[in-house]
Amino acid sequence: MEISETRLAQQGLRAQRLRMRAALTNLSRVHASAPPGQQPPAPVAVTVQATETIGADGPEYGITADMAERRDAAPRLEYDPSHPDADANGMVRYADIDPVGESIDLMSASRTYEATIRAWDVVRQSILNTLEIGK
Amino acid sequence: MPEAITGRSGLDALLEQARTHLDHQRLRQRVRLANIANADTPGYRAREVIESQIANDSALTRTERGHLGGEPLSALTIIERSDGQADASGNNVELDEELAGLAEVALDIRVTTRSLTNVLALYRAAATEVR
């Protein structure tokens, strides 16, 4: 027996988990620099998309999430001549990551993660209730 | 005793009605769950189940006591909501409203299953206590 709500909740939790992982990865790379001639680590981004198909008993909803490196990101330049990775002009190249944006993303992903668990628990309880008809 | 549960056909009708209702409530829960899981999916529009009532002509042609007449038939449609505060990406899910709605449907399912169990207990008593 497949319960489409289970799959939906599971896909939703996975999407939020990926978003949290991406934000944490990026936050850990905020201060990662690269010596001249090399690229600082690329930030990762998660694309989340809602899906909808028509199943045997009504519409079935799902969520897809993919994590990929943002190749287009240009390094962030900071002036710090004493840094070992500084180039001839004293500029250091860091990964292009906005720590404030990443923290907000982390918060919103974990909020949605918890809401999905809570909502799934309510639905699960309702399914169990219908099993008690006649008892 | 309510007219609807006086005969076998009455019980059938009642069970059928309960089944339809529980199917509808399950769809409502599924849509709410999808909204909550997509609470910050970029561009997602909150969905809503709306019920439209169709006049039931059988109310006029009811010929037997056990029949459920006059009950309006209903059809469910799922629409994308255009109200609500949309964020920068166009997502307009209101998380608190969805959680409250989900809890309300869960309560309704609890009430329905409990009432159904009570009705079935009456039938069971009627069927066994004559011995």
mmCIF file of C-alpha atoms in Angstrom:
data_model
loop_
_atom_site.group_PDB
_atom_site.id
_atom_site.type_symbol
_atom_site.label_atom_id
_atom_site.label_comp_id
_atom_site.label_asym_id
_atom_site.label_seq_id
_atom_site.Cartn_x
_atom_site.Cartn_y
_atom_site.Cartn_z
ATOM 1 C CA MET A 1 0.000 0.000 0.000
ATOM 2 C CA GLU A 2 1.364 3.352 -0.939
ATOM 3 C CA ILE A 3 0.133 6.458 0.793
ATOM 4 C CA SER A 4 0.783 9.500 -1.341
ATOM 5 C CA GLU A 5 0.867 11.751 1.727
ATOM 6 C CA THR A 6 3.864 9.789 3.049
ATOM 7 C CA ARG A 7 5.782 10.359 -0.138
ATOM 8 C CA LEU A 8 4.876 14.036 -0.210
ATOM 9 C CA ALA A 9 6.031 14.546 3.391
ATOM 10 C CA GLN A 10 9.211 12.607 2.763
ATOM 11 C CA GLN A 11 10.048 14.623 -0.368
ATOM 12 C CA GLY A 12 9.259 17.855 1.445
ATOM 13 C CA LEU A 13 11.550 16.932 4.345
ATOM 14 C CA ARG A 14 14.303 15.992 1.929
ATOM 15 C CA ALA A 15 14.001 19.346 0.129
ATOM 16 C CA GLN A 16 14.310 21.270 3.384
ATOM 17 C CA ARG A 17 17.190 19.081 4.568
ATOM 18 C CA LEU A 18 19.069 19.836 1.339
ATOM 19 C CA ARG A 19 18.434 23.559 1.782
ATOM 20 C CA MET A 20 19.781 23.376 5.347
ATOM 21 C CA ARG A 21 22.826 21.439 4.196
ATOM 22 C CA ALA A 22 23.501 23.939 1.398
ATOM 23 C CA ALA A 23 23.224 26.888 3.782
ATOM 24 C CA LEU A 24 25.566 25.223 6.279
ATOM 25 C CA THR A 25 28.060 24.355 3.525
ATOM 26 C CA ASN A 26 28.022 27.940 2.293
ATOM 27 C CA LEU A 27 28.344 29.378 5.798
ATOM 28 C CA SER A 28 31.370 27.190 6.419
ATOM 29 C CA ARG A 29 32.958 28.633 3.255
ATOM 30 C CA VAL A 30 32.329 32.313 3.933
ATOM 31 C CA HIS A 31 35.972 32.896 4.805
ATOM 32 C CA ALA A 32 37.450 30.469 2.300
ATOM 33 C CA SER A 33 39.913 32.302 0.084
ATOM 34 C CA ALA A 34 41.985 31.184 -2.891
ATOM 35 C CA PRO A 35 45.564 32.104 -3.838
ATOM 36 C CA PRO A 36 45.967 34.087 -7.090
ATOM 37 C CA GLY A 37 45.334 31.866 -10.114
ATOM 38 C CA GLN A 38 42.919 29.537 -8.277
ATOM 39 C CA GLN A 39 39.165 29.697 -7.730
ATOM 40 C CA PRO A 40 37.701 29.962 -4.222
ATOM 41 C CA PRO A 41 35.111 27.223 -3.504
ATOM 42 C CA ALA A 42 31.852 27.744 -5.403
ATOM 43 C CA PRO A 43 28.725 28.350 -3.319
ATOM 44 C CA VAL A 44 26.047 25.659 -3.550
ATOM 45 C CA ALA A 45 22.422 26.362 -4.352
ATOM 46 C CA VAL A 46 19.294 24.210 -4.049
ATOM 47 C CA THR A 47 16.452 24.442 -6.537
ATOM 48 C CA VAL A 48 13.113 23.363 -5.133
ATOM 49 C CA GLN A 49 10.122 22.714 -7.347
ATOM 50 C CA ALA A 50 6.583 21.613 -6.660
ATOM 51 C CA THR A 51 5.216 18.790 -8.799
ATOM 52 C CA GLU A 52 1.668 17.680 -9.398
ATOM 53 C CA THR A 53 0.400 14.538 -11.071
ATOM 54 C CA ILE A 54 -3.016 12.973 -11.325
ATOM 55 C CA GLY A 55 -3.099 9.634 -9.551
ATOM 56 C CA ALA A 56 -5.732 6.960 -9.102
ATOM 57 C CA ASP A 57 -7.286 8.723 -6.149
ATOM 58 C CA GLY A 58 -7.006 12.386 -6.921
ATOM 59 C CA PRO A 59 -4.082 14.722 -7.424
ATOM 60 C CA GLU A 60 -0.719 13.678 -6.053
ATOM 61 C CA TYR A 61 1.684 16.340 -4.943
ATOM 62 C CA GLY A 62 5.411 16.127 -4.687
ATOM 63 C CA ILE A 63 8.525 18.238 -4.335
ATOM 64 C CA THR A 64 11.809 17.872 -6.154
ATOM 65 C CA ALA A 65 15.037 19.384 -4.880
ATOM 66 C CA ASP A 66 18.472 19.464 -6.443
ATOM 67 C CA MET A 67 21.699 20.782 -5.015
ATOM 68 C CA ALA A 68 24.316 22.140 -7.426
ATOM 69 C CA GLU A 69 27.363 24.403 -7.320
ATOM 70 C CA ARG A 70 26.835 27.924 -8.566
ATOM 71 C CA ARG A 71 29.448 28.107 -11.304
ATOM 72 C CA ASP A 72 28.500 31.621 -12.370
ATOM 73 C CA ALA A 73 29.448 33.126 -9.017
ATOM 74 C CA ALA A 74 32.259 35.674 -9.248
ATOM 75 C CA PRO A 75 34.687 35.774 -6.298
ATOM 76 C CA ARG A 76 34.199 38.486 -3.702
ATOM 77 C CA LEU A 77 37.235 40.802 -3.512
ATOM 78 C CA GLU A 78 38.558 42.265 -0.295
ATOM 79 C CA TYR A 79 41.593 44.459 0.281
ATOM 80 C CA ASP A 80 43.947 42.788 2.750
ATOM 81 C CA PRO A 81 47.631 43.013 1.652
ATOM 82 C CA SER A 82 48.891 41.056 4.684
ATOM 83 C CA HIS A 83 46.784 37.989 3.748
ATOM 84 C CA PRO A 84 48.839 35.084 2.331
ATOM 85 C CA ASP A 85 46.350 34.767 -0.574
ATOM 86 C CA ALA A 86 46.568 38.443 -1.528
ATOM 87 C CA ASP A 87 47.519 39.222 -5.139
ATOM 88 C CA ALA A 88 49.953 41.951 -6.318
ATOM 89 C CA ASN A 89 47.334 44.665 -5.658
ATOM 90 C CA GLY A 90 46.642 43.414 -2.143
ATOM 91 C CA MET A 91 43.214 41.969 -3.064
ATOM 92 C CA VAL A 92 42.086 38.610 -1.627
ATOM 93 C CA ARG A 93 39.461 36.546 -3.477
ATOM 94 C CA TYR A 94 36.824 34.915 -1.290
ATOM 95 C CA ALA A 95 33.884 32.642 -2.150
ATOM 96 C CA ASP A 96 30.850 34.708 -3.175
ATOM 97 C CA ILE A 97 28.662 33.985 -0.157
ATOM 98 C CA ASP A 98 26.301 36.276 1.723
ATOM 99 C CA PRO A 99 26.281 35.057 5.352
ATOM 100 C CA VAL A 100 23.099 36.964 6.239
ATOM 101 C CA GLY A 101 21.168 35.487 3.325
ATOM 102 C CA GLU A 102 22.437 32.000 4.143
ATOM 103 C CA SER A 103 21.403 32.335 7.798
ATOM 104 C CA ILE A 104 17.913 33.433 6.782
ATOM 105 C CA ASP A 105 17.688 30.492 4.395
ATOM 106 C CA LEU A 106 18.763 28.151 7.177
ATOM 107 C CA MET A 107 16.048 29.508 9.446
ATOM 108 C CA SER A 108 13.290 29.315 6.876
ATOM 109 C CA ALA A 109 14.270 25.775 5.826
ATOM 110 C CA SER A 110 14.265 24.510 9.397
ATOM 111 C CA ARG A 111 10.924 26.201 10.059
ATOM 112 C CA THR A 112 9.356 24.509 7.041
ATOM 113 C CA TYR A 113 10.994 21.204 8.036
ATOM 114 C CA GLU A 114 9.313 21.321 11.435
ATOM 115 C CA ALA A 115 5.973 22.432 10.009
ATOM 116 C CA THR A 116 6.054 19.519 7.556
ATOM 117 C CA ILE A 117 6.753 17.018 10.352
ATOM 118 C CA ARG A 118 3.913 18.451 12.402
ATOM 119 C CA ALA A 119 1.508 18.431 9.459
ATOM 120 C CA TRP A 120 2.471 14.885 8.532
ATOM 121 C CA ASP A 121 1.825 13.788 12.121
ATOM 122 C CA VAL A 122 -1.704 15.237 11.964
ATOM 123 C CA VAL A 123 -2.414 13.458 8.674
ATOM 124 C CA ARG A 124 -0.992 10.186 10.006
ATOM 125 C CA GLN A 125 -3.236 10.435 13.068
ATOM 126 C CA SER A 126 -6.261 10.963 10.823
ATOM 127 C CA ILE A 127 -5.417 7.893 8.754
ATOM 128 C CA LEU A 128 -5.105 5.859 11.983
ATOM 129 C CA ASN A 129 -8.479 7.225 13.135
ATOM 130 C CA THR A 130 -10.207 5.884 10.053
ATOM 131 C CA LEU A 131 -8.794 2.453 10.880
ATOM 132 C CA GLU A 132 -10.751 2.538 14.139
ATOM 133 C CA ILE A 133 -14.173 2.725 12.491
ATOM 134 C CA GLY A 134 -16.345 0.074 14.089
ATOM 135 C CA LYS A 135 -14.046 -0.678 17.020
ATOM 136 C CA MET B 1 -34.635 7.161 15.590
ATOM 137 C CA PRO B 2 -33.502 9.135 12.565
ATOM 138 C CA GLU B 3 -35.107 8.010 9.382
ATOM 139 C CA ALA B 4 -31.794 7.416 7.704
ATOM 140 C CA ILE B 5 -30.851 4.446 9.851
ATOM 141 C CA THR B 6 -34.076 2.434 9.994
ATOM 142 C CA GLY B 7 -33.286 -0.209 7.441
ATOM 143 C CA ARG B 8 -30.540 -1.933 5.591
ATOM 144 C CA SER B 9 -30.738 0.545 2.755
ATOM 145 C CA GLY B 10 -30.532 3.292 5.375
ATOM 146 C CA LEU B 11 -27.251 1.909 6.707
ATOM 147 C CA ASP B 12 -25.906 1.564 3.193
ATOM 148 C CA ALA B 13 -26.763 5.161 2.453
ATOM 149 C CA LEU B 14 -25.202 6.303 5.699
ATOM 150 C CA LEU B 15 -21.980 4.410 5.064
ATOM 151 C CA GLU B 16 -21.829 5.728 1.521
ATOM 152 C CA GLN B 17 -22.303 9.271 2.775
ATOM 153 C CA ALA B 18 -19.606 8.836 5.416
ATOM 154 C CA ARG B 19 -17.238 7.369 2.872
ATOM 155 C CA THR B 20 -17.703 10.319 0.519
ATOM 156 C CA HIS B 21 -17.201 12.739 3.372
ATOM 157 C CA LEU B 22 -14.000 11.020 4.541
ATOM 158 C CA ASP B 23 -12.694 10.948 0.953
ATOM 159 C CA HIS B 24 -13.291 14.687 0.707
ATOM 160 C CA GLN B 25 -11.612 15.358 4.030
ATOM 161 C CA ARG B 26 -8.620 13.289 3.031
ATOM 162 C CA LEU B 27 -8.242 15.341 -0.157
ATOM 163 C CA ARG B 28 -8.447 18.515 1.949
ATOM 164 C CA GLN B 29 -5.683 17.217 4.208
ATOM 165 C CA ARG B 30 -3.534 16.272 1.252
ATOM 166 C CA VAL B 31 -3.843 19.743 -0.262
ATOM 167 C CA ARG B 32 -3.063 21.387 3.097
ATOM 168 C CA LEU B 33 -0.030 19.135 3.539
ATOM 169 C CA ALA B 34 1.193 20.062 0.044
ATOM 170 C CA ASN B 35 0.801 23.754 0.900
ATOM 171 C CA ILE B 36 2.753 23.373 4.134
ATOM 172 C CA ALA B 37 5.532 21.347 2.500
ATOM 173 C CA ASN B 38 5.782 24.074 -0.154
ATOM 174 C CA ALA B 39 5.667 26.932 2.364
ATOM 175 C CA ASP B 40 8.761 28.455 0.823
ATOM 176 C CA THR B 41 9.043 26.862 -2.586
ATOM 177 C CA PRO B 42 9.694 29.751 -4.974
ATOM 178 C CA GLY B 43 6.647 30.715 -6.996
ATOM 179 C CA TYR B 44 4.310 28.144 -5.400
ATOM 180 C CA ARG B 45 0.678 29.238 -5.176
ATOM 181 C CA ALA B 46 -1.360 27.915 -2.266
ATOM 182 C CA ARG B 47 -4.104 25.520 -3.335
ATOM 183 C CA GLU B 48 -7.529 25.271 -1.843
ATOM 184 C CA VAL B 49 -10.336 22.735 -2.050
ATOM 185 C CA ILE B 50 -13.679 24.361 -2.665
ATOM 186 C CA GLU B 51 -16.998 22.616 -2.517
ATOM 187 C CA SER B 52 -19.756 23.560 -4.858
ATOM 188 C CA GLN B 53 -23.245 22.298 -4.190
ATOM 189 C CA ILE B 54 -25.339 20.878 -6.952
ATOM 190 C CA ALA B 55 -29.081 20.807 -6.433
ATOM 191 C CA ASN B 56 -30.272 17.231 -6.073
ATOM 192 C CA ASP B 57 -33.527 16.544 -7.875
ATOM 193 C CA SER B 58 -34.056 13.279 -6.037
ATOM 194 C CA ALA B 59 -35.591 15.295 -3.205
ATOM 195 C CA LEU B 60 -38.667 15.692 -5.352
ATOM 196 C CA THR B 61 -38.927 12.074 -6.404
ATOM 197 C CA ARG B 62 -38.274 10.356 -3.099
ATOM 198 C CA THR B 63 -40.430 7.253 -3.069
ATOM 199 C CA GLU B 64 -39.152 5.214 -0.176
ATOM 200 C CA ARG B 65 -38.702 6.026 3.478
ATOM 201 C CA GLY B 66 -35.131 4.758 3.674
ATOM 202 C CA HIS B 67 -33.881 6.962 0.913
ATOM 203 C CA LEU B 68 -31.732 9.926 1.686
ATOM 204 C CA GLY B 69 -33.530 12.639 -0.185
ATOM 205 C CA GLY B 70 -32.940 16.312 -0.332
ATOM 206 C CA GLU B 71 -29.268 15.990 0.485
ATOM 207 C CA PRO B 72 -27.422 18.282 -1.906
ATOM 208 C CA LEU B 73 -24.749 16.580 -3.936
ATOM 209 C CA SER B 74 -21.397 18.258 -3.857
ATOM 210 C CA ALA B 75 -18.421 18.409 -6.145
ATOM 211 C CA LEU B 76 -14.893 19.332 -5.145
ATOM 212 C CA THR B 77 -12.575 21.528 -7.150
ATOM 213 C CA ILE B 78 -9.013 22.493 -6.357
ATOM 214 C CA ILE B 79 -8.136 26.084 -7.108
ATOM 215 C CA GLU B 80 -4.974 28.127 -6.793
ATOM 216 C CA ARG B 81 -5.446 30.928 -4.336
ATOM 217 C CA SER B 82 -4.720 34.446 -5.435
ATOM 218 C CA ASP B 83 -5.188 36.102 -2.036
ATOM 219 C CA GLY B 84 -2.723 36.089 0.829
ATOM 220 C CA GLN B 85 0.529 37.923 1.249
ATOM 221 C CA ALA B 86 2.887 36.733 -1.479
ATOM 222 C CA ASP B 87 6.634 36.860 -0.866
ATOM 223 C CA ALA B 88 9.191 38.092 -3.410
ATOM 224 C CA SER B 89 8.985 34.846 -5.415
ATOM 225 C CA GLY B 90 5.178 34.883 -5.543
ATOM 226 C CA ASN B 91 4.651 32.202 -2.892
ATOM 227 C CA ASN B 92 1.457 32.979 -0.966
ATOM 228 C CA VAL B 93 1.248 30.109 1.550
ATOM 229 C CA GLU B 94 0.109 31.248 5.001
ATOM 230 C CA LEU B 95 1.715 28.643 7.250
ATOM 231 C CA ASP B 96 -0.371 29.301 10.373
ATOM 232 C CA GLU B 97 -3.620 29.241 8.435
ATOM 233 C CA GLU B 98 -2.683 25.958 6.758
ATOM 234 C CA LEU B 99 -1.775 24.309 10.084
ATOM 235 C CA ALA B 100 -5.036 25.499 11.666
ATOM 236 C CA GLY B 101 -7.039 24.247 8.677
ATOM 237 C CA LEU B 102 -5.277 20.895 8.824
ATOM 238 C CA ALA B 103 -6.096 20.521 12.524
ATOM 239 C CA GLU B 104 -9.737 21.420 11.841
ATOM 240 C CA VAL B 105 -10.061 18.716 9.194
ATOM 241 C CA ALA B 106 -8.349 16.210 11.504
ATOM 242 C CA LEU B 107 -10.920 17.002 14.204
ATOM 243 C CA ASP B 108 -13.755 16.549 11.726
ATOM 244 C CA ILE B 109 -12.372 13.158 10.675
ATOM 245 C CA ARG B 110 -12.176 12.145 14.351
ATOM 246 C CA VAL B 111 -15.802 13.176 14.898
ATOM 247 C CA THR B 112 -16.952 11.348 11.772
ATOM 248 C CA THR B 113 -15.177 8.092 12.565
ATOM 249 C CA ARG B 114 -16.364 8.193 16.186
ATOM 250 C CA SER B 115 -19.994 8.832 15.219
ATOM 251 C CA LEU B 116 -19.852 6.095 12.642
ATOM 252 C CA THR B 117 -18.508 3.697 15.263
ATOM 253 C CA ASN B 118 -21.379 4.615 17.591
ATOM 254 C CA VAL B 119 -23.981 4.023 14.886
ATOM 255 C CA LEU B 120 -22.426 0.686 14.024
ATOM 256 C CA ALA B 121 -22.532 -0.256 17.709
ATOM 257 C CA LEU B 122 -26.303 0.352 17.681
ATOM 258 C CA TYR B 123 -26.677 -1.978 14.727
ATOM 259 C CA ARG B 124 -24.499 -4.568 16.394
ATOM 260 C CA ALA B 125 -26.606 -4.399 19.541
ATOM 261 C CA ALA B 126 -29.803 -4.738 17.514
ATOM 262 C CA ALA B 127 -28.399 -7.732 15.669
ATOM 263 C CA THR B 128 -27.098 -9.634 18.689
ATOM 264 C CA GLU B 129 -29.327 -8.935 21.674
ATOM 265 C CA VAL B 130 -32.344 -10.847 20.406
ATOM 266 C CA ARG B 131 -30.761 -14.216 20.980
#
